[in-house]
CSV table of C-alpha atoms in Angstrom, one decimal:
chain,number,residue,atom,x,y,z
A,1,GLY,CA,0.0,0.0,0.0
A,2,ASP,CA,0.9,3.6,0.0
A,3,VAL,CA,2.9,5.1,3.0
A,4,ILE,CA,2.6,8.7,3.9
A,5,VAL,CA,6.3,9.8,5.0
A,6,GLY,CA,5.9,13.5,5.2
A,7,ILE,CA,3.3,16.4,5.7
A,8,ASN,CA,4.1,19.7,4.3
A,9,GLY,CA,7.8,19.1,4.1
A,10,GLU,CA,8.0,17.7,7.6
A,11,SER,CA,8.9,13.9,8.3
A,12,VAL,CA,5.9,12.2,10.2
A,13,LEU,CA,8.6,10.6,12.4
A,14,ARG,CA,9.0,14.0,14.1
A,15,VAL,CA,5.6,13.8,15.9
A,16,PRO,CA,3.9,11.0,17.9
A,17,ASP,CA,0.8,11.0,15.7
A,18,LEU,CA,0.8,12.4,12.1
A,19,ARG,CA,-2.6,13.7,12.8
A,20,MET,CA,-1.0,16.4,14.8
A,21,GLN,CA,0.5,17.8,11.7
A,22,LEU,CA,-3.1,18.2,10.0
A,23,ARG,CA,-4.5,20.2,13.0
A,24,GLY,CA,-6.4,23.1,11.7
A,25,MET,CA,-5.8,22.1,8.0
A,26,ALA,CA,-9.3,21.0,7.2
A,27,GLY,CA,-10.4,22.6,3.8
A,28,ARG,CA,-6.8,23.8,3.1
A,29,SER,CA,-4.3,22.3,0.6
A,30,VAL,CA,-1.7,20.1,2.1
A,31,ARG,CA,1.4,18.5,0.4
A,32,LEU,CA,2.0,14.9,1.2
A,33,ASP,CA,5.0,12.9,0.5
A,34,VAL,CA,3.9,9.4,-0.3
A,35,VAL,CA,5.9,6.2,-1.0
A,36,ARG,CA,3.7,4.1,-3.3
A,37,THR,CA,5.3,0.7,-2.5
A,38,SER,CA,2.8,-1.2,-4.8
A,39,SER,CA,2.4,1.0,-7.7
A,40,ALA,CA,3.0,-0.4,-11.2
A,41,LEU,CA,5.7,2.2,-11.9
A,42,ASN,CA,7.8,1.1,-8.9
A,43,GLU,CA,7.3,-2.7,-9.5
A,44,THR,CA,8.9,-2.2,-13.0
A,45,SER,CA,11.6,0.0,-11.7
A,46,SER,CA,15.2,-1.2,-12.1
A,47,ASN,CA,16.8,0.9,-9.3
A,48,GLU,CA,15.8,-0.1,-5.7
A,49,THR,CA,16.3,3.4,-4.6
A,50,ASP,CA,13.7,4.7,-7.0
A,51,THR,CA,11.3,2.2,-5.6
A,52,PHE,CA,11.0,4.0,-2.2
A,53,LYS,CA,11.3,7.5,-3.5
A,54,PRO,CA,8.7,9.7,-2.0
A,55,GLU,CA,6.2,11.2,-4.6
A,56,PRO,CA,4.6,14.6,-3.7
A,57,MET,CA,0.8,15.2,-4.0
A,58,ILE,CA,-1.4,18.0,-2.9
A,59,VAL,CA,-4.6,17.0,-1.0
A,60,VAL,CA,-7.4,18.6,1.0
A,61,PRO,CA,-8.3,17.1,4.2
A,62,ILE,CA,-11.8,17.1,5.5
A,63,SER,CA,-12.9,17.6,9.0
A,64,ASN,CA,-13.5,14.9,11.5
A,65,ASP,CA,-17.4,15.8,11.4
A,66,ASP,CA,-17.2,15.4,7.8
A,67,ALA,CA,-15.4,12.1,7.8
A,68,GLU,CA,-18.0,10.8,10.4
A,69,ASP,CA,-20.8,11.9,8.1
A,70,LEU,CA,-19.1,10.0,5.0
A,71,PHE,CA,-18.9,6.9,7.2
A,72,TYR,CA,-22.3,7.2,8.3
A,73,ALA,CA,-23.7,7.7,4.8
A,74,ALA,CA,-21.7,4.6,3.6
A,75,TRP,CA,-23.3,2.6,6.4
A,76,GLU,CA,-26.8,3.9,5.4
A,77,TYR,CA,-26.1,2.8,1.6
A,78,ARG,CA,-24.8,-0.6,2.6
A,79,THR,CA,-27.8,-1.3,5.0
A,80,ARG,CA,-30.2,-0.3,2.1
A,81,GLN,CA,-28.5,-2.5,-0.4
A,82,LYS,CA,-28.5,-5.3,1.9
A,83,ALA,CA,-32.2,-5.1,2.8
A,84,ILE,CA,-33.1,-5.2,-0.9
A,85,GLU,CA,-30.8,-8.0,-1.5
A,86,LEU,CA,-32.1,-10.1,1.6
A,87,ALA,CA,-35.8,-9.2,0.5
A,88,ASP,CA,-35.2,-10.2,-3.2
A,89,GLN,CA,-33.8,-13.6,-2.0
A,90,GLU,CA,-36.8,-14.2,0.0
A,91,GLY,CA,-39.1,-13.2,-3.0
A,92,PHE,CA,-40.7,-10.0,-2.0
A,93,SER,CA,-39.9,-6.2,-2.7
A,94,VAL,CA,-38.9,-3.9,0.0
A,95,GLY,CA,-38.1,-0.3,0.6
A,96,TYR,CA,-35.6,0.9,3.2
A,97,LEU,CA,-34.9,4.3,4.6
A,98,HIS,CA,-33.0,5.5,7.6
A,99,LEU,CA,-33.5,8.8,9.6
A,100,ARG,CA,-30.7,10.0,11.7
A,101,SER,CA,-32.9,12.4,13.4
A,102,MET,CA,-36.4,14.1,13.3
A,103,SER,CA,-35.1,17.8,12.7
A,104,GLY,CA,-36.2,20.0,9.9
A,105,PRO,CA,-36.1,20.1,6.2
A,106,ASN,CA,-33.0,17.8,5.9
A,107,ASP,CA,-34.9,14.8,7.6
A,108,ILE,CA,-38.1,15.7,5.8
A,109,ASN,CA,-36.2,15.5,2.5
A,110,LYS,CA,-34.6,12.1,3.5
A,111,PHE,CA,-38.2,10.8,4.1
A,112,PHE,CA,-39.3,11.9,0.8
A,113,ARG,CA,-36.3,10.4,-1.0
A,114,GLY,CA,-36.8,7.1,0.8
A,115,PHE,CA,-40.5,6.7,1.0
A,116,PHE,CA,-42.2,7.9,-2.3
A,117,PRO,CA,-39.9,5.8,-4.5
A,118,ASN,CA,-40.9,2.8,-2.4
A,119,TYR,CA,-44.6,3.3,-1.4
A,120,ASP,CA,-45.6,0.5,-3.8
A,121,LYS,CA,-43.3,-2.1,-2.3
A,122,ALA,CA,-44.6,-5.3,-0.4
A,123,GLY,CA,-42.6,-4.2,2.7
A,124,LEU,CA,-41.0,-1.0,4.1
A,125,ILE,CA,-38.3,-0.7,6.8
A,126,ILE,CA,-37.9,2.7,8.5
A,127,ASP,CA,-34.5,2.6,10.5
A,128,VAL,CA,-34.6,4.9,13.4
A,129,ARG,CA,-31.7,3.3,15.2
A,130,HIS,CA,-29.3,6.0,16.6
A,131,ASN,CA,-32.0,8.6,15.8
A,132,ARG,CA,-31.4,11.8,17.8
A,133,GLY,CA,-35.0,13.2,17.7
A,134,GLY,CA,-36.5,16.5,16.7
A,135,ASN,CA,-40.4,17.0,16.1
A,136,ILE,CA,-41.6,15.7,12.7
A,137,ASP,CA,-43.2,12.4,13.9
A,138,SER,CA,-46.7,13.5,13.4
A,139,TRP,CA,-45.9,14.5,9.8
A,140,LEU,CA,-44.6,10.9,9.1
A,141,LEU,CA,-47.3,9.2,10.9
A,142,ASP,CA,-49.7,11.2,8.8
A,143,TYR,CA,-48.4,9.9,5.5
A,144,LEU,CA,-48.2,6.3,6.9
A,145,GLN,CA,-51.7,6.4,7.9
A,146,ARG,CA,-53.0,7.1,4.4
A,147,LYS,CA,-55.3,4.3,3.0
A,148,ALA,CA,-56.0,3.1,-0.5
A,149,TRP,CA,-59.7,3.2,-1.1
A,150,THR,CA,-60.3,3.3,-4.7
A,151,TYR,CA,-58.1,2.5,-7.8
A,152,TRP,CA,-57.7,4.0,-11.0
A,153,GLN,CA,-57.7,2.4,-14.6
A,154,GLY,CA,-57.7,4.1,-18.1
A,155,ARG,CA,-58.1,2.7,-21.4
A,156,ALA,CA,-54.3,1.9,-21.7
A,157,THR,CA,-52.8,2.3,-18.2
A,158,ASN,CA,-53.7,0.6,-14.9
A,159,ILE,CA,-52.2,-0.2,-11.5
A,160,TYR,CA,-50.0,-2.7,-12.9
A,161,ASN,CA,-48.2,-0.8,-15.7
A,162,GLY,CA,-47.6,2.8,-14.4
A,163,GLY,CA,-51.2,4.1,-14.3
A,164,LEU,CA,-52.3,6.6,-11.7
A,165,GLY,CA,-52.4,3.8,-9.1
A,166,TRP,CA,-54.8,4.4,-6.2
A,167,ASP,CA,-56.5,7.2,-4.0
A,168,GLU,CA,-55.3,8.2,-1.5
A,169,GLN,CA,-52.2,9.0,-3.8
A,170,PHE,CA,-48.9,7.4,-2.5
A,171,ALA,CA,-50.7,5.5,0.3
A,172,PHE,CA,-48.4,2.6,1.5
A,173,ARG,CA,-50.3,-0.8,1.3
A,174,GLY,CA,-47.6,-3.1,2.4
A,175,HIS,CA,-46.4,-4.1,5.8
A,176,LEU,CA,-44.2,-1.8,7.8
A,177,VAL,CA,-41.2,-2.7,10.1
A,178,VAL,CA,-39.5,0.0,12.2
A,179,LEU,CA,-35.9,-0.8,13.6
A,180,ILE,CA,-35.1,0.7,17.0
A,181,ASP,CA,-32.2,0.4,19.5
A,182,GLU,CA,-31.0,1.7,22.8
A,183,LYS,CA,-29.8,4.9,21.0
A,184,THR,CA,-33.3,5.9,19.4
A,185,SER,CA,-34.1,8.9,21.5
A,186,SER,CA,-36.8,11.6,21.8
A,187,ASP,CA,-39.0,12.1,18.9
A,188,GLY,CA,-37.4,8.8,17.2
A,189,GLU,CA,-39.1,7.1,20.3
A,190,GLY,CA,-42.3,9.2,20.0
A,191,PHE,CA,-42.6,8.1,16.1
A,192,SER,CA,-41.9,4.5,17.2
A,193,ARG,CA,-44.7,4.6,19.8
A,194,GLY,CA,-46.9,6.0,17.2
A,195,VAL,CA,-46.4,3.4,14.7
A,196,SER,CA,-47.2,0.8,17.5
A,197,GLU,CA,-50.3,2.6,19.0
A,198,LEU,CA,-51.8,3.3,15.5
A,199,GLY,CA,-51.1,-0.3,14.4
A,200,LEU,CA,-49.0,0.7,11.3
A,201,GLY,CA,-46.3,-1.8,11.7
A,202,LYS,CA,-44.0,-3.9,14.0
A,203,LEU,CA,-41.0,-2.6,16.1
A,204,VAL,CA,-37.8,-4.8,15.7
A,205,GLY,CA,-34.7,-4.2,17.8
A,206,THR,CA,-34.0,-3.3,21.4
A,207,ARG,CA,-35.6,-1.1,24.0
A,208,THR,CA,-35.1,2.7,23.3
A,209,TRP,CA,-33.5,5.3,25.2
A,210,GLY,CA,-36.2,6.6,27.3
A,211,GLY,CA,-36.9,10.4,26.8
A,212,GLY,CA,-40.5,11.4,26.3
A,213,ILE,CA,-40.9,14.8,28.0
A,214,TRP,CA,-40.4,17.7,25.6
A,215,LEU,CA,-38.5,20.9,25.9
A,216,SER,CA,-37.9,24.0,23.8
A,217,SER,CA,-34.2,24.6,24.3
A,218,ASP,CA,-34.8,28.4,24.2
A,219,ASN,CA,-33.8,29.2,27.8
A,220,ARG,CA,-30.2,30.6,26.9
A,221,LEU,CA,-27.8,31.9,29.4
A,222,VAL,CA,-25.7,35.0,29.1
A,223,ASP,CA,-22.3,33.1,28.8
A,224,GLY,CA,-23.8,31.3,25.8
A,225,GLY,CA,-24.7,28.2,27.5
A,226,ILE,CA,-28.2,26.6,28.1
A,227,ALA,CA,-30.3,25.3,31.0
A,228,THR,CA,-32.6,22.9,29.8
A,229,ALA,CA,-35.7,21.7,31.8
A,230,PRO,CA,-38.8,19.4,31.1
A,231,GLU,CA,-41.4,21.5,29.7
A,232,ILE,CA,-44.1,19.6,27.8
A,233,GLY,CA,-45.6,16.2,28.9
A,234,THR,CA,-47.4,13.8,26.6
A,235,TYR,CA,-50.1,11.5,27.8
A,236,ASN,CA,-53.0,9.4,26.6
A,237,ASP,CA,-55.6,7.1,28.4
A,238,GLU,CA,-53.5,3.9,28.2
A,239,PHE,CA,-50.0,5.2,29.0
A,240,GLY,CA,-50.7,8.2,31.2
A,241,TRP,CA,-47.9,10.6,31.4
A,242,GLY,CA,-44.8,10.3,29.2
A,243,MET,CA,-46.5,7.6,27.1
A,244,GLY,CA,-44.7,4.9,28.5
A,245,ILE,CA,-41.4,6.5,27.2
A,246,GLU,CA,-39.8,8.7,29.8
A,247,ASN,CA,-37.4,6.6,31.9
A,248,MET,CA,-38.7,3.6,30.4
A,249,GLY,CA,-38.2,3.5,26.6
A,250,VAL,CA,-40.3,1.9,24.1
A,251,ASP,CA,-40.1,-2.0,24.0
A,252,PRO,CA,-39.9,-3.7,20.6
A,253,ASP,CA,-42.3,-6.4,19.3
A,254,VAL,CA,-39.5,-8.5,18.4
A,255,GLU,CA,-36.2,-8.2,20.6
A,256,VAL,CA,-32.9,-8.4,18.7
A,257,ASP,CA,-29.7,-7.2,20.0
A,258,ASN,CA,-26.9,-7.0,17.5
A,259,ASN,CA,-23.9,-9.3,18.9
A,260,PRO,CA,-20.7,-7.1,18.4
A,261,ARG,CA,-18.8,-9.9,17.1
A,262,ILE,CA,-21.3,-11.0,14.5
A,263,SER,CA,-21.7,-7.2,13.4
A,264,PHE,CA,-18.0,-6.9,12.9
A,265,ASP,CA,-18.2,-9.8,10.5
A,266,GLY,CA,-20.6,-8.0,8.5
A,267,HIS,CA,-24.1,-9.0,9.5
A,268,ASP,CA,-26.8,-6.9,10.9
A,269,GLN,CA,-29.1,-9.3,13.0
A,270,GLN,CA,-31.8,-6.7,13.5
A,271,LEU,CA,-32.0,-6.1,9.7
A,272,GLU,CA,-32.0,-9.7,9.0
A,273,ARG,CA,-34.7,-10.4,11.5
A,274,ALA,CA,-36.8,-7.4,10.0
A,275,ILE,CA,-36.7,-9.2,6.7
A,276,ASP,CA,-37.8,-12.5,8.2
A,277,VAL,CA,-40.7,-10.8,10.2
A,278,LEU,CA,-41.8,-9.2,6.8
A,279,LYS,CA,-41.5,-12.6,5.1
A,280,GLU,CA,-43.8,-14.3,7.7
A,281,TRP,CA,-46.2,-11.4,7.8
A,282,LEU,CA,-46.6,-11.4,3.8
A,283,HIS,CA,-47.1,-15.2,3.9
A,284,GLN,CA,-49.9,-14.7,6.5
A,285,GLU,CA,-51.4,-11.5,4.8
A,286,PRO,CA,-50.3,-11.2,1.1
A,287,VAL,CA,-50.2,-7.6,-0.2
A,288,ALA,CA,-52.6,-8.1,-3.3
A,289,PHE,CA,-54.3,-5.7,-5.6
A,290,PRO,CA,-58.3,-5.9,-6.0
A,291,GLN,CA,-59.4,-7.6,-9.4
A,292,ASP,CA,-61.0,-5.1,-11.6
A,293,PRO,CA,-64.7,-5.9,-12.0
A,294,GLY,CA,-64.4,-6.5,-15.8
A,295,PRO,CA,-67.2,-5.1,-18.2
A,296,LYS,CA,-70.1,-3.6,-16.6
A,297,LYS,CA,-73.3,-5.8,-16.9
A,298,GLY,CA,-76.0,-4.4,-19.0
A,299,VAL,CA,-74.0,-1.3,-20.2
A,300,SER,CA,-71.0,-2.9,-22.2
A,301,LEU,CA,-71.5,-3.7,-26.0
A,302,THR,CA,-73.0,-7.3,-26.3
A,303,SER,CA,-72.3,-9.7,-29.2
A,304,SER,CA,-75.9,-9.2,-30.7
A,305,GLY,CA,-75.2,-5.4,-30.7
A,306,GLU,CA,-72.0,-5.6,-32.7
A,307,HIS,CA,-74.0,-6.0,-35.9
A,308,CYS,CA,-76.4,-3.1,-35.3
A,309,PRO,CA,-76.8,-1.2,-38.4
A,310,SER,CA,-76.8,2.1,-36.7
């Protein structure tokens, strides 16, 4: 592989950790001296000294936050692809979307991008593991509560070949699984409780964080800090105050805890169990379209009328 031996003209051996030479350099041009020990050029070189001659290059480092975001996005992509692959192996279609939080336009946009291309799938997995909360649960639940009550069919198009589909438009007709874990917090928990209470789907994973009392985060201090305090409680007839979330968390319908060793080997046991749950659910309750009624009796042209002189 390639070996970094110098940063901005200084040997990396002069510091305990080469990251010390990159402090404050995010977004700025940096010169690296790199030994390409496995490049084709070096492999064919006849001079052993040239083989380990550093090669200069200019790069632009990113911040730790940006690097974390890229790793997170890569995990989301791999998980989505794995969900589709596993469902395909089991013979059904699935949509997958992950919400990191419930805060504003970015998360609303993520729901748009994940939900609407997949509203006609047999199964849908909404992953709120690690969700940091926010305040868009009612908006998400509103979309998930839409019901298909009538279907559209034109002369050349129908629900099978790209026609208008059904009304309410973009109503999800399949089965829903929500993935939760111990880092699902605040509005991620409110959303999960809503899915359960409204009978929209099943919860798979582990018990959530346990924060169900809301706050506005507007009581700022003169030094720029903030003193938060519980402000807005939630309740209903069944759970009372806190909706069974505060200090307790939301319990899953199917409990699965990812084993660290198995996760290291590339398996997501919670996701795999979600696929199993959908498979069993679809076997018990297939998602089928209603049969069109066919020609309307007494109105459609009959065989005797085909030869009418008029």
